[in-house]
XYZ file of C-alpha atoms in Angstrom:
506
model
C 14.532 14.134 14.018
C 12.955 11.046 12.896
C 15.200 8.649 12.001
C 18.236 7.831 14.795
C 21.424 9.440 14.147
C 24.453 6.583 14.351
C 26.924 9.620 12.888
C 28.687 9.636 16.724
C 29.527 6.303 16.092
C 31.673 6.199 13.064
C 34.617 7.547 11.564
C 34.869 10.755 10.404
C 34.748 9.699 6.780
C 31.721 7.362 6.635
C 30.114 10.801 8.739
C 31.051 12.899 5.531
C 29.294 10.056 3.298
C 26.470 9.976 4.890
C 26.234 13.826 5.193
C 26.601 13.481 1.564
C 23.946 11.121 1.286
C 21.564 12.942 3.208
C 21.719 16.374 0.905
C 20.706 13.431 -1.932
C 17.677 12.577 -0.193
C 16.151 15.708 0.222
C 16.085 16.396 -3.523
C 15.386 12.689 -4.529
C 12.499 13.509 -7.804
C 10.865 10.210 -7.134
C 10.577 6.973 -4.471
C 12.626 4.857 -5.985
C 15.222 7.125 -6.227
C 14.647 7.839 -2.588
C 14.873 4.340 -1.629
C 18.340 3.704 -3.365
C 19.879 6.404 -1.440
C 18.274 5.925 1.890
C 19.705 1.730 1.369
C 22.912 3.540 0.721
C 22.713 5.599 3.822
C 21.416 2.388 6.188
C 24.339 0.502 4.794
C 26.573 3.440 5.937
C 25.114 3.942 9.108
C 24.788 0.401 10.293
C 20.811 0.382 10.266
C 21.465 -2.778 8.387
C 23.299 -4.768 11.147
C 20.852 -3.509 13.919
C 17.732 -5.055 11.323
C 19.170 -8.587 12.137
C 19.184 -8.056 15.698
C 16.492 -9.460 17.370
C 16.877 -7.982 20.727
C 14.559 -4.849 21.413
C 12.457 -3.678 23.754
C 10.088 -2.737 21.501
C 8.608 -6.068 20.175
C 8.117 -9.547 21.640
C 10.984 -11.397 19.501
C 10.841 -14.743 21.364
C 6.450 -14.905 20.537
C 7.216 -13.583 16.833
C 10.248 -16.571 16.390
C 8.057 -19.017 17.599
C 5.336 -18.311 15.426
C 7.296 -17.528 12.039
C 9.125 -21.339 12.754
C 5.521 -23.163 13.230
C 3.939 -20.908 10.131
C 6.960 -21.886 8.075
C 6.830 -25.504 9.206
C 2.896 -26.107 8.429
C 3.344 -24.729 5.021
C 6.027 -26.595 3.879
C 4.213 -29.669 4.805
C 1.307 -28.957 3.188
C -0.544 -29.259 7.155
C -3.723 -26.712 6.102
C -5.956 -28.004 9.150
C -2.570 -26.152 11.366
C -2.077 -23.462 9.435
C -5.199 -22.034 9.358
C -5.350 -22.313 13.397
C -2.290 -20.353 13.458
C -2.963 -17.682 11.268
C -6.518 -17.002 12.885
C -4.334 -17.302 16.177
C -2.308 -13.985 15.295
C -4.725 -11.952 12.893
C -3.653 -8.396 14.222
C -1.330 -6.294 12.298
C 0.102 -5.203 15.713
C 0.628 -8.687 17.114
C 3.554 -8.876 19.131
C 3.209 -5.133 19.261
C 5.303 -5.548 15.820
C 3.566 -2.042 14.764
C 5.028 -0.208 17.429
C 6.381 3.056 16.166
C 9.816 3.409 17.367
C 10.858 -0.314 15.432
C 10.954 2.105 12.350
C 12.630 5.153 13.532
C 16.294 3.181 13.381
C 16.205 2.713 9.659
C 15.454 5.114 6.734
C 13.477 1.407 5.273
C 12.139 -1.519 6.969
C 12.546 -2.780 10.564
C 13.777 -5.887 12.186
C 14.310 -8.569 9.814
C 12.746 -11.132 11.835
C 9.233 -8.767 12.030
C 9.601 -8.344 7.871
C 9.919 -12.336 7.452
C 7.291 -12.767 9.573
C 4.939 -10.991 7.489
C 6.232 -12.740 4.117
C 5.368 -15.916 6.037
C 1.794 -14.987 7.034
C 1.332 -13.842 3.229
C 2.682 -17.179 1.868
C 0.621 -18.883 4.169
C -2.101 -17.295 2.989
C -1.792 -17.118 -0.530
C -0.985 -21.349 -0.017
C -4.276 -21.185 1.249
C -5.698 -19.596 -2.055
C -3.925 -21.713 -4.015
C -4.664 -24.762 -5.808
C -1.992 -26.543 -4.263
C -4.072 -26.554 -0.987
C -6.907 -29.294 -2.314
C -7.614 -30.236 0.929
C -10.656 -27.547 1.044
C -13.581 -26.701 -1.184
C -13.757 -22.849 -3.069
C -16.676 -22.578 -0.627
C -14.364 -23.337 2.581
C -11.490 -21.282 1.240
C -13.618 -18.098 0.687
C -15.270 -18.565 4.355
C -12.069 -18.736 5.742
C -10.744 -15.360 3.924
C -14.176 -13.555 4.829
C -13.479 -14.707 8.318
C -9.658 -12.842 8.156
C -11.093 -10.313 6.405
C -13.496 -9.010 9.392
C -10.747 -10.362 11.627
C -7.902 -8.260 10.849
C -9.656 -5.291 9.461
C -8.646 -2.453 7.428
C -7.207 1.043 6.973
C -8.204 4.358 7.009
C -7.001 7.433 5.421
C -7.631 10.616 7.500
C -7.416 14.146 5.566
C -6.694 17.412 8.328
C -8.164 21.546 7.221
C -5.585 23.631 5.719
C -6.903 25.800 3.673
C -4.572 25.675 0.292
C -2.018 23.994 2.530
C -4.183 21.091 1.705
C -2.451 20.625 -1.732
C -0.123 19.234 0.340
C -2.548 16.226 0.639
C -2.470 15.307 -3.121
C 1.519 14.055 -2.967
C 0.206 11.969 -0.122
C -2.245 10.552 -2.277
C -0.301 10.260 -5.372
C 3.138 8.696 -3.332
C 0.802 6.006 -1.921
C -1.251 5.645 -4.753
C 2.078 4.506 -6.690
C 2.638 1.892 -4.375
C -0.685 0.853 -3.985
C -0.941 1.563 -0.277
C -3.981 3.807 -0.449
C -6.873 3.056 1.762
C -10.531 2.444 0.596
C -11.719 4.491 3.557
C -11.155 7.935 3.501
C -12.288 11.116 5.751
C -11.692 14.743 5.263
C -12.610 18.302 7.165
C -12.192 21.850 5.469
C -9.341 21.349 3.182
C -9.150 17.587 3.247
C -12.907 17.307 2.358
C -12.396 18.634 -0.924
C -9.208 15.782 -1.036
C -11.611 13.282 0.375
C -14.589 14.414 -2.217
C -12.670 14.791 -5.362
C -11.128 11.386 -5.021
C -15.074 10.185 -4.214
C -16.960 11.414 -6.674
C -14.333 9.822 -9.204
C -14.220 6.381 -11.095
C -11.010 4.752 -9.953
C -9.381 5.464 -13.594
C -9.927 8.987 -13.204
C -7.668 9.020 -9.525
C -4.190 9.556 -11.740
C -5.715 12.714 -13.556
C -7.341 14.337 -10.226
C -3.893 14.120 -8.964
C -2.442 15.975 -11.929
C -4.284 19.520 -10.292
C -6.062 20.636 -13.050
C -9.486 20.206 -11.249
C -7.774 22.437 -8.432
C -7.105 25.472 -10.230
C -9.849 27.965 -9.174
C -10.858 31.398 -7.146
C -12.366 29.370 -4.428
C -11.233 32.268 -2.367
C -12.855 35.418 -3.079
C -12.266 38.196 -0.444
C -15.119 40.721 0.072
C -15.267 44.717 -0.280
C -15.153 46.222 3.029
C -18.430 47.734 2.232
C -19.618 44.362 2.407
C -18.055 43.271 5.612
C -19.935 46.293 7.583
C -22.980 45.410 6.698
C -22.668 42.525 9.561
C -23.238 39.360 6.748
C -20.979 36.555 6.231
C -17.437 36.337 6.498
C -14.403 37.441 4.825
C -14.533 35.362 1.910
C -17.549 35.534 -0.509
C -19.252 31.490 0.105
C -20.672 31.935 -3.358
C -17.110 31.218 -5.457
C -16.531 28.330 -3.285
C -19.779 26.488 -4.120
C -19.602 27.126 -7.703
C -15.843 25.640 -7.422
C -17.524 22.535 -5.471
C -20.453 22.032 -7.716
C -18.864 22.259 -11.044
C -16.004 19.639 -9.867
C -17.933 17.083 -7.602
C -21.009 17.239 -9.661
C -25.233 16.520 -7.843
C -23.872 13.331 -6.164
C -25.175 11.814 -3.438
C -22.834 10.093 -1.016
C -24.585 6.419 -2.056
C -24.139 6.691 -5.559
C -20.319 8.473 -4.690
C -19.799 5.208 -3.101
C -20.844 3.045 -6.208
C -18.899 5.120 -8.329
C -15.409 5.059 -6.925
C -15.913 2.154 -4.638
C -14.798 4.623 -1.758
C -16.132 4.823 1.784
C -15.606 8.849 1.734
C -16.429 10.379 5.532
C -16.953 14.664 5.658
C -16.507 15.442 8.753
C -19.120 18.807 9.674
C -19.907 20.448 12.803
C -23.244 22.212 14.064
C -23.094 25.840 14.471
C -24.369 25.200 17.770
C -21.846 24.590 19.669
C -24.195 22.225 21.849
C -24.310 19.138 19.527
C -21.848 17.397 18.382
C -19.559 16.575 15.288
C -20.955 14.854 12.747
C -19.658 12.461 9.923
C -21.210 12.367 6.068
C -21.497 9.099 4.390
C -23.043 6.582 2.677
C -24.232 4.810 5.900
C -25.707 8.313 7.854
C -26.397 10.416 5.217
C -26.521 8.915 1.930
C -29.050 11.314 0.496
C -26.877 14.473 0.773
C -25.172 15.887 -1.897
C -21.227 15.087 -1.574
C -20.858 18.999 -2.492
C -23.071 20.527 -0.235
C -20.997 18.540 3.457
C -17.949 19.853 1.481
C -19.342 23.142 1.780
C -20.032 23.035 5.050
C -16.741 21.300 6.461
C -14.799 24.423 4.494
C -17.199 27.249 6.345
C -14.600 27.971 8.737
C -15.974 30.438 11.507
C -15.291 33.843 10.492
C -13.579 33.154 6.898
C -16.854 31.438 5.750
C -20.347 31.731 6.892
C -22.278 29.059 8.258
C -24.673 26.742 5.490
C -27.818 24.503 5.236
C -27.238 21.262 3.727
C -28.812 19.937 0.599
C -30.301 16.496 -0.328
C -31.755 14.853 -2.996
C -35.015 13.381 -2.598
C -36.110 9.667 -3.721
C -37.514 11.530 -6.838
C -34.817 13.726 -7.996
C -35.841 17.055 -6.298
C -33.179 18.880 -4.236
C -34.849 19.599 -0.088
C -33.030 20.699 2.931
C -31.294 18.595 5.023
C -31.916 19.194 8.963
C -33.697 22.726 7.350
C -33.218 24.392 10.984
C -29.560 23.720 11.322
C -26.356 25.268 10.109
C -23.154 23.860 9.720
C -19.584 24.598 9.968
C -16.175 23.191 9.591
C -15.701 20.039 10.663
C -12.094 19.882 11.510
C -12.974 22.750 14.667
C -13.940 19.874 16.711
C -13.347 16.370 15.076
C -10.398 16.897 12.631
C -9.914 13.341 12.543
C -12.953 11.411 13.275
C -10.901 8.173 13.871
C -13.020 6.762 16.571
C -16.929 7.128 14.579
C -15.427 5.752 11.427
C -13.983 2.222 13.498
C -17.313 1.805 14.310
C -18.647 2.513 10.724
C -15.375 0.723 9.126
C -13.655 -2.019 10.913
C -10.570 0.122 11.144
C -7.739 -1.496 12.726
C -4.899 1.411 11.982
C -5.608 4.934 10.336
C -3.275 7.469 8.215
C -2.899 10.949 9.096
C -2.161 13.722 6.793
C -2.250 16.856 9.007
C -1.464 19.988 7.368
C -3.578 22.238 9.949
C -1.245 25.656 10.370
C -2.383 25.960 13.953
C -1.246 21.953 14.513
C 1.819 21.351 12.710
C 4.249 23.088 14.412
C 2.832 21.691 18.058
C 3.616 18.233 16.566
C 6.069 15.632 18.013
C 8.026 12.865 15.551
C 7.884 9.575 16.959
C 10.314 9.564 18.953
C 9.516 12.370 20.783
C 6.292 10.889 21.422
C 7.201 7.600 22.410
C 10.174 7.787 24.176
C 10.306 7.474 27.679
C 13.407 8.510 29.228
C 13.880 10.909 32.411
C 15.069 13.661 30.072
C 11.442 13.385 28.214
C 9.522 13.773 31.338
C 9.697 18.271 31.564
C 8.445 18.685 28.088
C 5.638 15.398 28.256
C 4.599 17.114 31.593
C 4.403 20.703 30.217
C 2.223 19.516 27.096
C -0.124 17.669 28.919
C -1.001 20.095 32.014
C -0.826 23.127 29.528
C -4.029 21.332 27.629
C -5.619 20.558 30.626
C -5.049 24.477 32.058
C -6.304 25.484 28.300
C -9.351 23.389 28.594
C -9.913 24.753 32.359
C -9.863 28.173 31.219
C -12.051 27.946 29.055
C -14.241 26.428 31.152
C -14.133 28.910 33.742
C -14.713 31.650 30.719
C -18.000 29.710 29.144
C -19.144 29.969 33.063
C -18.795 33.887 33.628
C -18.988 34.969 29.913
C -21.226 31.979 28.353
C -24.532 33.785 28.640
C -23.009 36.018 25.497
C -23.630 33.811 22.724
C -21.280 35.068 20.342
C -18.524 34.829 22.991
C -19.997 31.408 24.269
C -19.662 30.096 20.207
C -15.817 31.181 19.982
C -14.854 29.735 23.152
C -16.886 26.200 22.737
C -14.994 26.232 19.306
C -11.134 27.062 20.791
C -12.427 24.271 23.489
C -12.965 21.576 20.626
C -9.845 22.486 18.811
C -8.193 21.964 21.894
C -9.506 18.881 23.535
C -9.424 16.699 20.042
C -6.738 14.283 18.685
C -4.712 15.020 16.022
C -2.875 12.081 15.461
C -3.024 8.799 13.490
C -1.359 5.405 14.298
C 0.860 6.648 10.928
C 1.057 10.312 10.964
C 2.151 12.324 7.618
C 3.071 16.149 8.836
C 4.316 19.041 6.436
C 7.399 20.661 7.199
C 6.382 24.202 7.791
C 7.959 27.401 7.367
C 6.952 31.209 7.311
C 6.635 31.130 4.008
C 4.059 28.517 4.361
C 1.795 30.867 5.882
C 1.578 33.139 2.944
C 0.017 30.212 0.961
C -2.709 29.494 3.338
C -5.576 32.048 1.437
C -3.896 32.193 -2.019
C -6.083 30.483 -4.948
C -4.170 27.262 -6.275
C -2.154 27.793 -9.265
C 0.004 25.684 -10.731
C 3.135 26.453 -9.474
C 1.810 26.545 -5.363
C 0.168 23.141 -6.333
C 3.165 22.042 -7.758
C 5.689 22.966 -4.785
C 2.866 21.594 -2.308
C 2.506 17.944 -3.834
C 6.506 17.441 -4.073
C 6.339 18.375 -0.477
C 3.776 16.072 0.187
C 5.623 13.318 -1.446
C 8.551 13.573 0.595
C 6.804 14.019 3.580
C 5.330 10.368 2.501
C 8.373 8.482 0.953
C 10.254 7.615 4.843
C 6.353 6.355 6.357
C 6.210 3.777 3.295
C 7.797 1.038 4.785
C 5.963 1.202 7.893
C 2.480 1.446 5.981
C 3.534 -1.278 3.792
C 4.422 -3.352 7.004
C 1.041 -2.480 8.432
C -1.007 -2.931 5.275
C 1.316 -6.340 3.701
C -1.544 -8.663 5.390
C -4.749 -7.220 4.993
C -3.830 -6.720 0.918
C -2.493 -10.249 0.811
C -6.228 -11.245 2.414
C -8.148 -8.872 -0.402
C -5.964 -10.506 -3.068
C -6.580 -14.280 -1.903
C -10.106 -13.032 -1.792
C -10.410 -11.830 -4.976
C -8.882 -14.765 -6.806
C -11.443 -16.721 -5.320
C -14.259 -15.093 -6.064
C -13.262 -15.310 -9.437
C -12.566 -18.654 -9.491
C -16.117 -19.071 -8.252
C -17.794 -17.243 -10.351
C -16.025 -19.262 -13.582
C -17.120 -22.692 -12.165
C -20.910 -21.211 -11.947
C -21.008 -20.007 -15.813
C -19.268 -23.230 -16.467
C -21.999 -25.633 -14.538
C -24.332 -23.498 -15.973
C -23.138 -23.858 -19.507
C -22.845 -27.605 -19.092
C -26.654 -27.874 -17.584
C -27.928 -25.594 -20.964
C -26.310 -28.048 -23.165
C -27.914 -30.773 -21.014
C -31.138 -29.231 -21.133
C-alpha cells in the first residue's frame, strides 16, 4: 500500500467516508478530478494536520526553517548580493534530504508544508532574480548566474522499461505528465519503451499530443511464424520483417542528431551485443549520432528467442545507408541495462530520474516505497530474503557459466538471466503497472484500440498519486529554465534594438 492508512484512528463514520472516497478515486476520468477527491480524503484522514507538522525523521526541519526565514528575509529587502549566496548554498533538489521518499507516502498530495514553502521561496527568489525589480545586476550577470544553477542543480530523466504491448502502458505516463508539464527533456527506452522513447523523438514538439492519441500504434508489429518456418533453425518466433516496416514507416530515415534538432529531445536506446562479453550500450546523439533512430529501435525490441538478433544501420555524411559495427549483432537492451540511469548522468547532468517499468518478469517483484524504505525489525526477514536470494541467483549462475559455459548457446542464455538479474530496476520516482493475469494475455497481442485504450487509463492512474512528488522534485529546476528563458529573450530584444539604433546611425 502506498499511501499510510490513518482508518484505525478514526471513528467508524469518517472510516465509511473515506472508504467511500477511495472507490471515487479509482475511477477518477481525469487529474483534476483525482486531486479533488484525494484533498477530500487527506482532509478526512488527517494527512492535512500531519503536513503542518514539522517533526519527522525523514527531513532536516531545523536546516530547511533556517534557510526558508533567511531566503524570505533577503528577498523582501531587495539584498541580491545575499540571496544569490544562499540559493547557490542549497542548489540540490534533495537538500535537507527533502526528496526522501517516505515524506510523500502520508498524503495522497504534497508533503510537509514547511518543505512545499520552501520551494515557493527558492522559486520567488529566483524569479526576483529574473526580474526587473532586481536592477542591481546587468542581463549579462543575471544569465551567468542562471547558467551557473542550471549546471548546478541539474535535470531529469525519463526512463522507459521492455514490455512488449504492456508498453502502451507508457503513453498515459507520458500524456498525465505531459498535462502538467512535468515531462523530462531526457528520455531512454529498451524493447517496448524504445519505440515510446523514439516516437516521441523523431516528433516536433506539436506533434507530442497526437502521438499520444495511438493512432501511430495501431499495427501487426507481431507476426508469429509457420512452424515450418521455425524448424528450419532461423530466427525467432516472430517474423523481424513486420516489425521494421512498423518502425520505418512511423520513425522515418532519422538519424539520432537530426532526431535531436527536431524534437529538442535527448532520446537514449538502450541495445545490447549479442555477445554476451561486451557490454550494454546507449544510442544517442552524443555516441552514435549517425544511426538511424529506427534501426537501435530494432535492435532494443530483438528480444532473444521472440526476435532474432540485427545489424545496425547508419547514414553516411553523403546520404548513403552503411553498416554500423558490420561484425556485430544486437539485441534487446533492457536484458542487461533496462534503465541505463548511471551512462546517461554522465551524458546528462541528471540529478533524479523517472521510472516507468512495465517489464512482466519485474513488476510483480516490486516493492512501494514503503516497503523499500522502511526500516523496522518486522522489515528485516523479507529485506534479508530479497537480497541473499539475488546474490544465490547470481552465484548460480556463476557456477553454471563455469561447468556449462564452454556451450555457447547455453553460455548466451545464462550471461543473459545473469544481466537481468544483477541490474537495477528502479528510479528515484518509480511509476509501476498494477498487474493482473489478464495482463499477461496482452503481452504478444497487436495494439488495437481498445488494449491501447485500457493500457493508457492505466497508465494515468498509475501516474496521478507520483505528481506531487515530481512536481516537488522538478518546481526548481523549471523555475531556473523559465528565469532562463526570459532572459535570453530579453537579450536578444536589446541586440536587434542596438542594432536598429546603430543602422539608423549609420
Amino acid at each position: 500500500m502506498l499511501f499510510k492508512d490513518f482508518t484505525s484512528e478514526i471513528n467508524p463514520h469518517q472510516a465509511y467516508r473515506i472508504k467511500k472516497l477511495k472507490r471515487q478515486l479509482e475511477t477518477a476520468e481525469s487529474y483534476e478530478a483525482w486531486k479533488s477527491i484525494a484533498l477530500k480524503i487527506d482532509e478526512e484522514s488527517g494527512a492535512q494536520e500531519w503536513k503542518l507538522d514539522n517533526c519527522s525523521p525523514y527531513f532536516d526541519a531545523e536546516i530547511i526553517t533556517h534557510r526558508l526565514a533567511m531566503l524570505r528575509r533577503y528577498r523582501q529587502q531587495k539584498r541580491t548580493q545575499d540571496l544569490m549566496y544562499i540559493l547557490r548554498e542549497g542548489l540540490s533538489y534533495d537538500i535537507a534530504n527533502i526528496a526522501h521518499p517516505l515524506l510523500f507516502t502520508v498524503a495522497y498530495v504534497g508533503t510537509k508544508k514547511i518543505i512545499e514553502d520552501y520551494i515557493e521561496e527558492v522559486s520567488q527568489g529566483l524569479a526576483f532574480i529574473a526580474s526587473e525589480s532586481c536592477s542591481c545586476l546587468s542581463n549579462a550577470e543575471k544569465l551567468a548566474f542562471f547558467k551557473h544553477c542550471q549546471v548546478a542543480y541539474g535535470q531529469p530523466a525519463m526512463m522507459f522499461s521492455g514490455g512488449a504491448t504492456l508498453g502502451l502502458f507508457h503513453t498515459g505516463v507520458c500524456k498525465a505528465l505531459m498535462a502538467q508539464d512535468l515531462m523530462p527533456k531526457v528520455l531512454s527506452g529498451s524493447s517496448a519503451g524504445a519505440i515510446m522513447t523514439a516516437m516521441l523523438g523523431v516528433s516536433k514538439p506539436a506533434e507530442f499530443s497526437e502521438i499520444l492519441k495511438g493512432q501511430n500504434f495501431y499495427s501487426e508489429a507481431f507476426h508469429f511464424r509457420k512452424i515450418s518456418d521455425l524448424l528450419k533453425g532461423n530466427g525467432g518466433l516472430t517474423d523481424v520483417k513486420y516489425l521494421k516496416n512498423f518502425l520505418i514507416e512511423n520513425l522515418g530515415n532519422l538519424t539520432f542528431a537530426e532526431a535531436k534538432e527536431r524534437s529538442g529531445l535527448d532520446i537514449n536506446i538502450a541495445v545490447a551485443p549479442y555477445d554476451a562479453s561486451q557490454d550494454a550500450r546507449i544510442m544517442n546523439a552524443y555516441t552514435s549520432p549517425d544511426l538511424l533512430v529506427w534501426s537501435a529501435v530494432l535492435a532494443s525490441c530483438a528480444v532473444p528467442v521472440l526476435f532474432p538478433p540485427v545489424r545496425l544501420t547508419s547514414k553516411r555524411y553523403d546520404g548513403e545507408y552503411t553498416p554500423y559495427m558490420a561484425s556485430t549483432r544486437w539485441v534487446d537492451g533492457s536484458v542487461r541495462s533496462d534503465f541505463p540511469q548511471e551512462k546517461m548522468a554522465r551524458l546528462y547532468n541528471i540529478n533524479y530520474s523517472i521510472a516507468s517499468q512495465v517489464n512482466p518478469h519485474i513488476v510483480p517483484f516490486m516493492q512501494d516505497d514503503i516497503a523499500r524504505f522502511r526500516k523496522d525489525i518486522i522489515s528485516w526477514p523479507e529485506r534479508i530474503v530479497r537480497r541473499q536470494g539475488k546474490v544465490i541467483a547470481k552465484g548460480v549462475m556463476d557456477f553454471a557459466r563455469e561447468r556449462v559455459g564452454k556451450v555457447p548457446p547455453v553460455r548466451r542464455l545464462l550471461d543473459h538471466g545473469y544481466g537481468v538479474v544483477d541490474q537495477r530496476y528502479y528510479g528515484d520516482v518509480n511509476i509501476v503497472g498494477k498487474y493482473s493475469l489478464r495482463h499477461y494475455s496482452y503481452m504478444l497481442q497487436n495494439p488495437r484500440p481498445y488494449l491501447f485504450k485500457t493500457l493508457q487509463q492505466e497508465g494515468e492512474r498509475a501516474t496521478w498519486p507520483k505528481i506531487s512528488l515530481i512536481e516537488t522534485h522538478a518546481r526548481v529546476g523549471k523555475t531556473i529554465q523559465h528565469c532562463l528563458e526570459l532572459l535570453n529573450y530579453q537579450h536578444a530584444v536589446t541586440d536587434a534594438t542596438e542594432s536598429k539604433g546603430l543602422e539608423k546611425i549609420q
